[in-house]
Amino acid sequence: MTSPLPSRFPYAPGSDGTPRLVYGADYNPEQWPREVWEEDVRLMREAGVNTVSVGIFSWARLQPARNTWDFGWLDELMELLHAGGIGVDLATATASPPPWLTTAHPEILPVTASGETVWPGARQHWRPTSPVFRTHALRLVRELATRYADHPALVAWHINNELGCHNAYDYSDDAARAFRTWLRHRYTTLDALNHAWGTAFWSQRYSDWEQILPPRLAASHPNPTQQLDFKRFSSDALKEHLRAERDVLREITPDIPVTSNFMVMGGTKGMNYADWAAEVDFVSNDHYTQPGPQDRDELSFSANLTSAIAGHRPWFLMEHSTSAVNWQPVNLAKKPGELARDSLLHLAHGADAICFFQWRQSAAGAEKYHSAMVPHAGPDSEVFRAVTDLGRTLEALASVAGAAREPARVGILFDWDSWWASEQDSHPTARLDYRQEALDWYSALLALGVRADVITPATDPGAYDLLIAPVLHVVPEALAKELTRYAETGGHLVTTYFSGVVDENDHVWLGGYPGALRELLGIRIEEFGPLLDGDTVELDNSTTGGLWTDRITVDGPEVEVLARYRSGTYANRPAVTRRPTGRGSATYVSTRLGTDGLAALLPELLGRAGVESELPESARGRVETVVRRDTESRYLFLVNRTEEPVPLPGLTGDLLAGGAEQGAGAELVLPPRGVAVLRSPVTS
Ligand code: GAL
């Protein structure tokens, strides 16, 4: 297991100096008169809040003009918080450039693919590659770091805010210049770039680096490798900004840990966080649920993936909501119990800090209808009572701080390159949804009561008995070899439609699909058979496929056909195949089965890999389990996924917290939306 305690995680110390879970919020006191601050600190203490993020959108207040600084209010606030025993995760305040800067330097404003300027008026209106923006941002970072370097309230630095939330793609001339530099670094020669981009096609051959542009609005589909490289470049450009701010902070305050809040959640695609994680001292994430049939599963999936990004070390939940947000078409309030359940599910997946956006609900501005820990109604409210209850629960769970997530036996591989490449335009279908396919596998495992880890390419696949790699579209030669070795040394690999098809340059592996994985899977596909919206095909294992089919020819005598198409163009041909590879196997699923279909298929795949649910049969599908452990204790988190009470016969341990009731005969009963944490001693 990975070393559990990241030495640079800002645990809030308890009264006896032992690590406690962090509890807090974004705190924006500049929106409030001074007298409210005292009440804020008093209420924070009442709620058990021990850490707040300050200054995230304070640039205009801290630096009202180019050479005018105003730190007085922040000095006072830092003192007040410190006196109240509350630590500060201090933002570098660079997320929203002030009007004086954008007026003097409109050349820092981002430009869309069709050449429109993204004007000030909201936030994050800056080009990640603007040298002018960089100079001003780093000047602010230096001032802040120097001023607060030795402040006792300072527990961590918070770089910018959700880098790329609104400015992930910028097509400006600055971006064009930086893109060329990035490409020179990647390819060295123009010949190599011309080859990688396949510029023999449509007369796109470049004879000078200066001719290369971002994939701006074009007459038809821009070059696919140019598009893919621009995605890689854009993620790197934001990462570069993160590094630049971090380097200033490390120079001035080498002992203060640095983080930046990621957005591992549905709807965010632009930033390759698996690749960013090494740049920060601890990983932080923001997560907001979006109502839908899989919203609970999506929260779990994102938290699980964040844990992998963090190298399976504890991480910081920097933001989530106490109740409604303001940016969805309809913003639902959370139901009773949801605030705690969402928080504890993040905790179960390795979050040692549970924080919200934001502390006090704004009275003005675009987020005035976004919930907070102290709502418009004030502290005499259900939300604030739920907030203080959660504070007490987190105190009861303090011993979990630092415990690692216990690895599951099933891994789901999540790969940004395949995500970006598989969803590009000019493909067999425009309907493919990479994250949804991965989430469906995860939901199916939850439905069967089987724990799984969502992992990144940096995770060792050898740790998993069953490795599911949905839509693993980009397979460079080295990855094909690694997966072959995995399966040949006893691992059970499962992959799906549109996998193995291209290399890292988005060039098709020739000779038949699934290209790089053809031999391993022992099948050959000559043509894809995507389905029109609403069209489905029946399989002979009583499941139904959508989105995609493949015309599969079995290419090896030992390959088993686990299911055939019963209807559609490929009726009677194989739909799901499995090739034994010594002690392991390689399975291919050629259609989108959805959660129910996958839940029907998975028992066979799990059975062959020897993986079973750890839950009593009656609780499978109704309860999610996650395990954390340290050298002394194993913490079993049991999360009720339903709106009904769920009895948990046979599960024992020391019930630490989470609103479960002991039913008749000491049987544990999880209330609707409830969470229980059972601690048992580690025996081996
Ligand atoms: C995040 C952001 C916060 C706040 C929140 C609202 O994207 O970091 O500042 O806007 O969303 O849900």
XYZ file of C-alpha atoms and ligand atoms in Angstrom:
696
model
C 0.000 0.000 0.000
C 1.209 3.545 -0.698
C 2.662 5.453 2.221
C -0.467 6.967 3.713
C 0.532 10.289 5.202
C 1.698 12.901 2.724
C 4.127 14.841 4.881
C 2.987 18.144 3.398
C -0.761 17.755 3.936
C -2.020 20.600 6.155
C -3.823 18.545 8.803
C -5.561 20.687 11.380
C -3.994 19.775 14.723
C -6.318 18.691 17.535
C -5.900 20.093 21.044
C -3.362 17.339 21.793
C -1.453 18.048 18.568
C -2.658 14.920 16.701
C -3.859 15.308 13.098
C -7.520 16.107 12.639
C -9.606 16.149 9.525
C -9.787 19.563 7.924
C -13.238 21.180 7.835
C -13.991 24.485 6.205
C -14.890 26.576 3.202
C -13.986 29.344 0.811
C -14.321 32.498 2.854
C -14.952 35.806 1.075
C -15.179 38.387 3.888
C -14.518 41.284 1.505
C -18.182 40.917 0.513
C -19.262 41.753 4.070
C -19.032 44.667 6.524
C -16.345 44.320 9.175
C -18.786 43.509 12.015
C -19.895 40.330 10.243
C -16.343 38.940 10.443
C -16.527 38.534 14.236
C -19.778 36.621 13.915
C -18.229 34.513 11.169
C -15.383 33.370 13.383
C -17.758 32.639 16.248
C -20.003 30.545 13.977
C -17.031 28.783 12.425
C -15.963 27.659 15.872
C -19.502 26.557 16.649
C -19.554 24.483 13.464
C -16.136 22.925 14.049
C -14.559 24.713 11.090
C -10.784 24.730 11.417
C -9.516 25.929 8.000
C -10.731 28.444 5.407
C -9.565 29.455 1.924
C -9.179 33.201 1.721
C -8.501 35.750 -0.988
C -9.488 33.678 -4.021
C -11.130 36.589 -5.844
C -9.433 39.481 -4.004
C -7.014 40.840 -6.604
C -8.918 44.107 -7.183
C -9.113 44.643 -3.432
C -5.466 43.798 -2.717
C -4.061 45.812 -5.611
C -6.539 48.576 -6.475
C -4.124 50.118 -9.013
C -0.848 49.119 -10.660
C 1.327 50.509 -7.856
C -1.149 50.640 -4.994
C -1.450 47.805 -2.486
C -4.028 47.344 0.250
C -3.188 44.525 2.615
C -4.595 46.140 5.765
C -7.897 44.263 5.656
C -6.197 40.934 5.000
C -3.705 41.502 7.834
C -6.622 42.090 10.170
C -8.518 39.070 8.895
C -5.533 36.746 9.221
C -5.108 37.891 12.842
C -8.784 37.386 13.578
C -8.803 33.888 12.133
C -5.614 32.960 13.895
C -6.989 34.193 17.208
C -10.030 31.973 16.551
C -7.807 28.930 15.965
C -8.647 28.797 12.269
C -5.937 28.069 9.717
C -5.779 29.809 6.354
C -5.330 28.245 2.940
C -4.292 31.515 1.334
C -5.097 32.022 -2.331
C -2.669 33.731 -4.654
C -5.684 35.774 -5.826
C -4.767 35.565 -9.509
C -8.009 33.982 -10.762
C -9.796 37.184 -11.750
C -7.691 40.080 -13.076
C -8.920 43.514 -11.953
C -10.440 46.093 -14.333
C -7.393 48.396 -14.202
C -5.245 45.550 -15.584
C -7.565 44.489 -18.398
C -8.112 48.131 -19.368
C -4.390 48.811 -19.541
C -3.616 45.429 -21.146
C -6.523 44.085 -23.175
C -3.977 41.783 -24.819
C -4.282 39.433 -21.816
C -7.899 38.588 -22.717
C -8.558 35.117 -24.189
C -9.778 34.638 -27.752
C -12.232 31.960 -28.897
C -11.741 29.620 -31.875
C -13.775 32.000 -34.017
C -11.725 35.033 -33.014
C -14.037 36.655 -30.465
C -12.489 38.335 -27.442
C -13.577 36.992 -24.065
C -14.238 40.251 -22.269
C -13.972 41.015 -18.550
C -17.220 41.003 -16.616
C -17.137 37.570 -15.063
C -13.844 35.939 -14.005
C -10.850 34.022 -15.385
C -10.569 36.331 -18.394
C -6.868 35.747 -18.920
C -4.726 33.882 -21.439
C -2.662 31.130 -19.844
C 0.167 31.994 -22.265
C 0.128 35.794 -21.931
C 3.574 37.051 -20.815
C 1.931 40.285 -19.637
C -0.587 38.451 -17.474
C 2.146 36.195 -16.122
C 4.272 39.189 -15.075
C 1.411 40.849 -13.215
C 0.218 37.615 -11.615
C 3.670 36.682 -10.349
C 4.196 40.172 -8.969
C 1.042 39.738 -6.880
C 2.094 36.249 -5.769
C 5.492 37.593 -4.673
C 3.916 40.415 -2.654
C 1.521 38.040 -0.900
C 4.126 35.380 -0.210
C 6.577 37.898 1.202
C 4.001 39.568 3.400
C 2.466 36.420 4.900
C 5.495 34.100 4.814
C 5.730 33.886 8.586
C 2.110 34.352 9.491
C 1.070 31.673 11.975
C -2.397 31.313 10.401
C -0.948 30.299 7.029
C -1.291 26.521 6.525
C -1.206 26.212 2.723
C -1.053 28.155 -0.539
C -3.952 27.929 -2.964
C -2.787 28.688 -6.500
C -5.246 30.679 -8.606
C -8.602 28.862 -8.598
C -9.840 25.975 -10.728
C -7.271 26.661 -13.442
C -8.998 26.225 -16.794
C -12.551 26.434 -15.438
C -13.415 29.104 -17.991
C -10.181 29.607 -19.940
C -9.049 26.080 -20.843
C -8.866 26.889 -24.563
C -7.449 30.120 -25.861
C -6.790 30.627 -29.588
C -5.050 34.007 -29.374
C -1.757 34.984 -31.013
C -0.014 34.395 -27.658
C -1.445 30.884 -27.695
C -0.281 30.400 -31.290
C 3.287 31.379 -30.353
C 3.329 29.160 -27.290
C 1.782 26.278 -29.258
C 4.630 26.476 -31.787
C 7.205 26.369 -29.003
C 5.439 23.377 -27.472
C 5.370 21.629 -30.862
C 9.072 22.281 -31.501
C 9.762 20.661 -28.161
C 7.579 17.654 -28.967
C 8.679 17.069 -32.548
C 12.049 18.862 -32.955
C 11.755 18.905 -36.756
C 9.029 20.052 -39.087
C 9.300 16.730 -40.909
C 8.413 14.902 -37.718
C 5.459 17.231 -37.158
C 4.285 16.847 -40.743
C 4.421 13.087 -40.340
C 2.644 13.076 -36.965
C -0.089 15.398 -38.185
C -0.544 13.499 -41.438
C -0.257 16.743 -43.406
C -0.077 14.917 -46.736
C -3.854 14.968 -46.345
C -5.735 18.029 -47.723
C -2.534 19.848 -48.707
C -1.635 20.796 -45.148
C 2.145 20.374 -45.324
C 4.019 23.055 -43.328
C 7.280 24.517 -44.628
C 7.851 26.911 -41.720
C 6.935 26.722 -38.005
C 5.390 30.204 -38.253
C 2.635 28.809 -40.489
C 1.240 26.683 -37.667
C -1.867 27.913 -35.831
C -4.164 26.650 -33.110
C -7.158 24.787 -34.599
C -9.183 27.958 -35.139
C -12.574 28.044 -36.853
C -11.999 26.311 -40.192
C -13.973 25.423 -43.301
C -14.350 21.801 -42.222
C -12.871 19.423 -39.620
C -9.479 20.737 -38.524
C -6.591 18.273 -38.641
C -7.288 15.654 -35.914
C -3.709 15.417 -34.623
C -3.497 19.206 -34.529
C -6.691 19.151 -32.438
C -5.349 16.444 -30.131
C -2.011 18.214 -29.708
C -3.818 21.473 -29.001
C -5.692 19.743 -26.173
C -2.416 18.409 -24.795
C -0.771 21.807 -25.206
C -3.665 23.686 -23.568
C -3.517 21.440 -20.499
C 0.256 21.949 -20.371
C -0.087 25.737 -20.739
C -2.281 25.917 -17.632
C 0.071 23.545 -15.839
C 2.921 25.894 -16.752
C 1.085 28.757 -15.092
C 0.574 26.643 -11.989
C 4.313 25.848 -11.931
C 5.267 29.494 -12.354
C 3.192 30.584 -9.340
C 4.349 27.580 -7.348
C 8.021 28.325 -7.990
C 7.647 31.835 -6.542
C 5.882 30.403 -3.476
C 8.495 27.687 -2.968
C 11.305 30.216 -3.247
C 9.823 32.434 -0.514
C 8.028 29.892 1.725
C 9.671 26.504 1.122
C 7.902 24.986 4.134
C 4.335 25.902 3.251
C 2.589 23.256 1.129
C 1.145 24.356 -2.187
C -2.032 23.167 -3.860
C -4.474 24.215 -6.567
C -8.056 23.004 -6.724
C -8.697 20.539 -9.574
C -12.140 19.830 -11.022
C -12.439 16.070 -11.316
C -16.159 15.964 -12.037
C -18.614 15.475 -14.863
C -18.411 18.188 -17.500
C -14.716 19.013 -17.024
C -12.430 17.604 -19.672
C -9.687 20.068 -20.559
C -7.112 19.454 -17.848
C -5.094 16.261 -17.582
C -4.983 16.153 -13.803
C -3.200 12.821 -13.736
C -0.341 14.731 -15.313
C -0.650 17.779 -13.031
C -0.621 16.001 -9.686
C 3.161 15.852 -9.335
C 3.306 19.664 -9.463
C 1.481 20.227 -6.161
C 2.303 19.212 -2.603
C -1.135 17.735 -2.102
C -4.029 17.217 -4.484
C -7.233 19.206 -3.993
C -10.494 18.704 -5.790
C -13.796 20.511 -6.254
C -16.891 18.478 -6.933
C -20.505 19.369 -7.639
C -23.222 16.801 -8.257
C -25.473 17.184 -11.263
C -28.933 15.654 -10.912
C -29.459 12.489 -12.914
C -29.883 8.744 -12.534
C -26.171 8.224 -11.832
C -25.453 11.345 -9.794
C -24.450 9.438 -6.626
C -22.287 7.045 -8.616
C -20.655 9.960 -10.412
C -19.673 11.528 -7.101
C -18.111 8.250 -6.015
C -16.391 7.817 -9.398
C -14.873 11.314 -9.249
C -13.715 10.948 -5.651
C -12.252 7.549 -6.488
C -10.409 8.950 -9.524
C -9.138 11.880 -7.443
C -7.628 9.361 -5.056
C -5.739 7.740 -7.958
C -4.583 11.144 -9.197
C -3.313 11.798 -5.658
C -1.301 8.576 -5.819
C -3.772 7.001 -3.382
C -2.639 9.399 -0.669
C -5.139 11.537 1.225
C -6.388 14.572 -0.652
C -8.296 17.766 0.045
C -11.927 18.301 -0.960
C -11.633 22.039 -1.502
C -15.197 22.713 -2.630
C -18.587 21.091 -2.802
C -22.002 22.483 -1.946
C -24.081 22.337 1.194
C -27.204 22.421 -0.983
C -28.165 23.999 -4.353
C -25.713 25.517 -6.817
C -26.560 28.443 -9.102
C -25.197 27.352 -12.478
C -27.385 24.439 -13.560
C -30.603 24.958 -15.540
C -32.589 24.030 -12.416
C -30.745 24.122 -9.105
C -32.058 21.525 -6.676
C -31.683 21.840 -2.920
C -30.124 18.803 -1.249
C -32.428 16.443 0.640
C -31.999 15.819 4.369
C -28.897 13.704 4.916
C -27.345 14.446 1.533
C -24.927 17.071 2.782
C -23.401 14.545 5.191
C -23.582 11.598 2.786
C -21.809 13.479 -0.001
C -19.120 14.683 2.399
C -18.531 11.272 3.941
C -18.354 9.582 0.552
C -15.501 11.911 -0.384
C -13.903 11.137 2.974
C -14.297 7.424 2.320
C -12.405 7.815 -0.952
C -9.469 9.483 0.750
C -10.411 13.134 1.314
C -8.915 14.236 4.627
C -10.373 17.714 4.198
C -14.068 18.439 3.687
C -14.653 21.999 2.530
C -17.482 23.860 0.867
C -18.031 26.702 -1.482
C -18.626 28.903 0.461
C -18.811 29.949 4.112
C -21.479 32.689 3.963
C -23.971 32.878 1.109
C -23.405 36.045 -0.951
C -26.089 38.743 -0.863
C -25.059 40.095 -4.265
C -23.321 38.873 -7.391
C -23.772 35.927 -9.749
C -23.591 33.375 -6.949
C -26.137 34.846 -4.569
C -28.425 31.822 -5.050
C -25.605 29.323 -4.464
C -25.896 27.604 -1.099
C -23.284 28.050 1.620
C -22.563 26.914 5.170
C -24.356 29.995 6.524
C -27.341 30.521 4.207
C -29.319 33.708 3.596
C -31.677 32.518 6.340
C -28.798 32.737 8.832
C -27.537 30.222 11.387
C -31.073 29.374 12.539
C -31.534 27.053 9.581
C -31.557 23.380 8.614
C -28.438 23.894 6.522
C -26.412 25.381 9.369
C -27.619 22.640 11.719
C -26.514 20.016 9.185
C -23.193 21.849 8.916
C -22.584 21.769 12.675
C -23.671 18.101 12.820
C -21.127 17.293 10.132
C -18.479 19.181 12.098
C -19.160 16.881 15.075
C -19.114 13.793 12.857
C -15.746 14.769 11.434
C -14.400 15.193 14.954
C -15.619 11.692 15.787
C -13.826 10.423 12.686
C -10.556 12.247 13.413
C -8.610 9.006 13.665
C -9.291 8.317 9.958
C -6.946 11.215 9.072
C -3.942 9.859 7.228
C -5.385 6.389 6.608
C -4.886 5.140 3.042
C -7.596 3.739 0.811
C -7.379 -0.029 0.740
C -6.902 -1.054 -2.890
C -9.804 -2.873 -4.531
C -9.302 -5.942 -6.735
C -10.970 -4.372 -9.751
C -9.490 -1.366 -11.540
C -11.122 0.876 -14.161
C -8.524 2.637 -16.273
C -9.224 6.289 -17.026
C -6.941 7.864 -19.615
C -7.082 11.501 -20.745
C -5.463 10.824 -24.138
C -8.105 8.238 -25.005
C -10.844 10.513 -23.671
C -9.701 13.441 -25.797
C -8.969 11.417 -28.935
C -12.035 9.141 -28.909
C -14.482 12.055 -28.770
C -12.970 14.102 -31.608
C -14.992 14.973 -34.702
C -15.029 13.113 -38.058
C -15.352 9.739 -36.292
C -17.701 6.797 -36.880
C -20.129 8.386 -34.417
C -20.386 11.759 -32.731
C -22.304 10.189 -29.839
C -19.452 8.411 -28.096
C -19.090 9.529 -24.475
C -15.868 8.229 -22.953
C -16.560 9.229 -19.356
C -20.098 7.857 -19.514
C -18.848 4.441 -20.648
C -16.355 4.340 -17.753
C -19.068 5.497 -15.345
C -21.450 2.780 -16.594
C -18.902 0.077 -15.723
C -18.459 1.687 -12.316
C -22.229 1.857 -11.735
C -22.567 -1.792 -12.736
C -19.929 -2.783 -10.182
C -21.705 -0.713 -7.519
C -24.935 -2.474 -8.453
C -23.204 -5.800 -7.781
C -21.710 -4.569 -4.507
C -18.149 -4.900 -5.794
C -15.523 -2.325 -4.839
C -13.445 -0.907 -7.690
C -10.661 1.648 -8.027
C -10.768 4.168 -10.841
C -7.117 4.413 -11.830
C -4.879 6.394 -14.182
C -2.109 5.134 -16.465
C 0.357 5.978 -13.658
C -1.198 3.281 -11.439
C 0.377 -0.183 -11.645
C -2.268 -2.367 -13.318
C -0.583 -5.450 -11.873
C -2.247 -4.665 -8.545
C -5.661 -5.578 -10.005
C -7.146 -9.003 -10.727
C -9.600 -7.484 -13.177
C -8.628 -4.428 -15.208
C -11.381 -2.725 -17.186
C -10.152 -0.303 -19.843
C -13.263 1.150 -21.506
C -12.760 2.825 -24.911
C -8.978 2.614 -24.638
C -8.698 4.313 -28.001
C -5.087 5.534 -27.973
C -2.699 2.638 -27.518
C 0.974 3.400 -28.134
C 3.171 0.361 -28.653
C 4.506 0.434 -25.080
C 0.988 0.327 -23.625
C 0.033 -2.609 -25.863
C 3.076 -4.467 -24.533
C 2.248 -3.582 -20.929
C -1.330 -4.812 -21.276
C -0.165 -7.991 -22.988
C 2.272 -8.632 -20.143
C -0.533 -7.909 -17.659
C -2.845 -10.484 -19.223
C -0.122 -13.053 -19.769
C 0.980 -12.889 -16.158
C -2.453 -13.653 -14.760
C -4.382 -10.381 -15.095
C -7.863 -10.311 -16.606
C -8.175 -7.429 -19.044
C -11.513 -6.181 -20.355
C -11.779 -3.585 -23.062
C -14.499 -2.276 -25.341
C -15.464 -0.904 -28.717
C -13.162 1.712 -30.349
C -10.162 0.521 -28.301
C -6.626 -0.061 -29.580
C -7.449 1.780 -32.787
C -4.807 4.538 -32.958
C -1.285 5.321 -31.772
C -0.179 8.447 -29.874
C -0.286 10.488 -33.107
C -3.883 9.438 -33.770
C -2.718 7.272 -36.686
C -4.676 4.073 -37.234
C -2.908 0.793 -36.481
C -3.303 -0.992 -39.831
C -4.321 -4.582 -40.541
C -7.725 -4.525 -38.866
C -9.090 -3.291 -35.561
C -8.642 -3.311 -32.573
C -5.213 -2.496 -33.943
C -2.635 -2.553 -31.193
C -4.767 -4.979 -29.141
C -5.764 -7.295 -32.018
C -3.400 -10.133 -31.179
C -3.985 -9.921 -27.470
C -7.759 -10.080 -27.940
C -7.562 -12.682 -30.717
C -10.158 -10.955 -32.878
C -10.194 -8.906 -36.059
C -12.649 -6.201 -37.069
C -12.836 -4.928 -40.635
C -15.592 -2.388 -40.190
C -17.253 -0.519 -37.373
C -21.030 -0.606 -37.100
C -22.144 2.488 -35.170
C -25.871 2.713 -34.489
C -28.251 5.558 -35.144
C -29.837 7.332 -32.164
C -32.439 5.056 -30.614
C -31.327 1.938 -32.529
C -30.439 -1.073 -30.430
C -29.301 -4.653 -30.968
C -30.187 -7.729 -28.948
C -27.498 -10.074 -27.657
C -28.034 -13.750 -26.905
C -27.210 -13.223 -23.229
C -30.429 -11.179 -22.868
C -28.676 -7.829 -22.897
C -29.199 -4.958 -25.318
C -26.506 -2.932 -27.036
C -26.591 0.652 -28.269
C -24.299 3.243 -29.866
C -21.850 0.847 -31.479
C -21.405 -2.645 -32.915
C -18.449 -4.326 -34.593
C -18.183 -6.921 -37.333
C -15.907 -9.297 -35.431
C -14.012 -12.261 -36.834
C -12.493 -14.573 -34.271
C -8.821 -14.848 -35.090
C -7.554 -17.505 -32.708
C -8.802 -21.046 -32.032
C -8.858 -20.632 -28.273
C -11.068 -17.497 -28.280
C -14.443 -18.008 -26.597
C -17.531 -16.138 -27.707
C -19.263 -15.030 -24.508
C -22.204 -13.455 -26.334
C -23.416 -13.111 -29.925
C -25.606 -10.525 -31.603
C -29.120 -11.841 -32.026
C -30.369 -8.964 -34.143
C -29.002 -6.188 -36.314
C -26.579 -6.225 -39.226
C -24.180 -8.516 -37.418
C -26.753 -11.061 -36.157
C -25.095 -14.378 -35.205
C -21.640 -12.828 -35.140
C -19.638 -12.451 -31.898
C -20.458 -9.479 -29.667
C -18.386 -10.283 -26.574
C -15.227 -12.378 -26.799
C -12.649 -13.692 -24.374
C -9.197 -15.014 -25.122
C -7.475 -17.013 -22.374
C -3.833 -15.966 -21.981
C -2.255 -18.522 -19.692
C -3.489 -17.672 -16.200
C -5.126 -14.453 -17.432
C -7.478 -13.389 -20.198
C -8.417 -10.587 -22.577
C -12.109 -9.768 -23.093
C -13.648 -7.494 -25.724
C -17.120 -5.938 -25.468
C -18.111 -4.548 -28.845
C -21.255 -2.597 -27.972
C -22.516 -0.190 -25.352
C -24.402 -2.360 -22.865
C -25.215 0.360 -20.342
C -25.283 -0.181 -16.592
C -27.887 -2.977 -16.595
C -26.263 -4.910 -19.423
C -22.843 -4.614 -17.845
C -24.253 -5.731 -14.495
C -25.557 -8.828 -16.290
C -22.221 -9.519 -18.010
C -19.897 -8.726 -15.128
C -20.599 -11.702 -12.812
C -19.000 -14.010 -15.387
C -15.947 -11.753 -15.788
C -15.637 -11.256 -12.027
C -16.080 -14.965 -11.420
C -13.257 -15.886 -13.800
C -11.026 -13.355 -12.033
C -12.052 -14.753 -8.638
C -13.529 -11.472 -7.390
C -16.574 -11.471 -5.096
C -18.665 -8.869 -3.317
C -17.700 -8.274 0.307
C -21.287 -7.347 1.225
C -24.114 -9.525 2.536
C -26.277 -10.479 -0.437
C -29.260 -8.410 0.719
C -27.180 -5.217 0.733
C -25.524 -5.600 -2.667
C -26.371 -2.733 -4.953
C -27.995 -0.821 -2.122
C -24.832 -0.016 -0.255
C -21.454 1.213 -1.443
C -18.422 0.076 0.502
C -15.069 1.816 0.660
C -12.205 0.871 2.945
C -9.442 2.959 4.464
C -6.778 1.603 6.742
C -3.659 2.475 8.650
C -1.309 0.268 10.623
C -3.785 -0.161 13.481
C -7.308 0.106 12.136
C -9.431 -0.786 9.159
C -12.284 1.659 8.498
C -15.197 0.223 6.557
C -17.399 2.948 5.101
C -20.933 1.798 4.289
C -22.920 4.267 2.229
C -26.644 3.817 1.640
C -27.277 4.463 -2.076
C -31.041 4.298 -1.635
C -33.884 6.203 -0.035
C -34.786 3.198 2.162
C -33.281 1.832 5.394
C -30.861 -1.029 4.654
C -30.092 -3.711 7.264
C -26.531 -5.004 7.246
C -26.619 -8.481 8.772
C -23.326 -9.898 9.909
C -21.261 -6.701 9.710
C -19.514 -5.872 12.929
C -17.015 -3.392 14.251
C -16.807 -0.337 16.368
C -19.428 2.085 14.980
C -17.545 5.381 14.822
C -20.053 7.716 13.263
C -22.388 8.450 10.445
C -25.985 8.167 11.599
C -26.481 4.398 11.423
C -28.755 2.778 13.946
C -28.189 -0.489 15.724
C -31.319 -2.502 14.897
C -32.831 -5.417 16.835
C -30.305 -8.087 17.750
C -27.472 -5.525 17.374
C -27.916 -5.629 13.610
C -26.663 -2.520 11.893
C -29.312 -0.633 9.895
C -28.302 2.172 7.562
C -30.967 4.890 7.451
C -32.004 6.311 4.059
C -28.987 8.184 2.602
C -27.077 7.202 5.723
C -23.411 6.392 6.139
C -21.774 4.215 8.789
C -18.100 3.903 9.544
C -17.073 0.660 11.240
C -13.611 0.396 12.716
C -11.950 -2.927 13.322
C -8.399 -3.673 14.410
C -5.897 -4.639 11.743
C -4.952 -8.212 12.409
C -2.425 -9.004 9.716
C -16.422 26.689 -8.522
C -15.595 27.899 -8.155
C -16.173 28.683 -6.995
C -17.662 28.821 -7.176
C -18.288 27.468 -7.303
C -19.783 27.505 -7.454
O -16.274 26.395 -9.877
O -14.277 27.545 -7.839
O -15.548 29.940 -6.937
O -17.889 29.575 -8.325
O -17.776 26.831 -8.443
O -20.328 26.205 -7.600
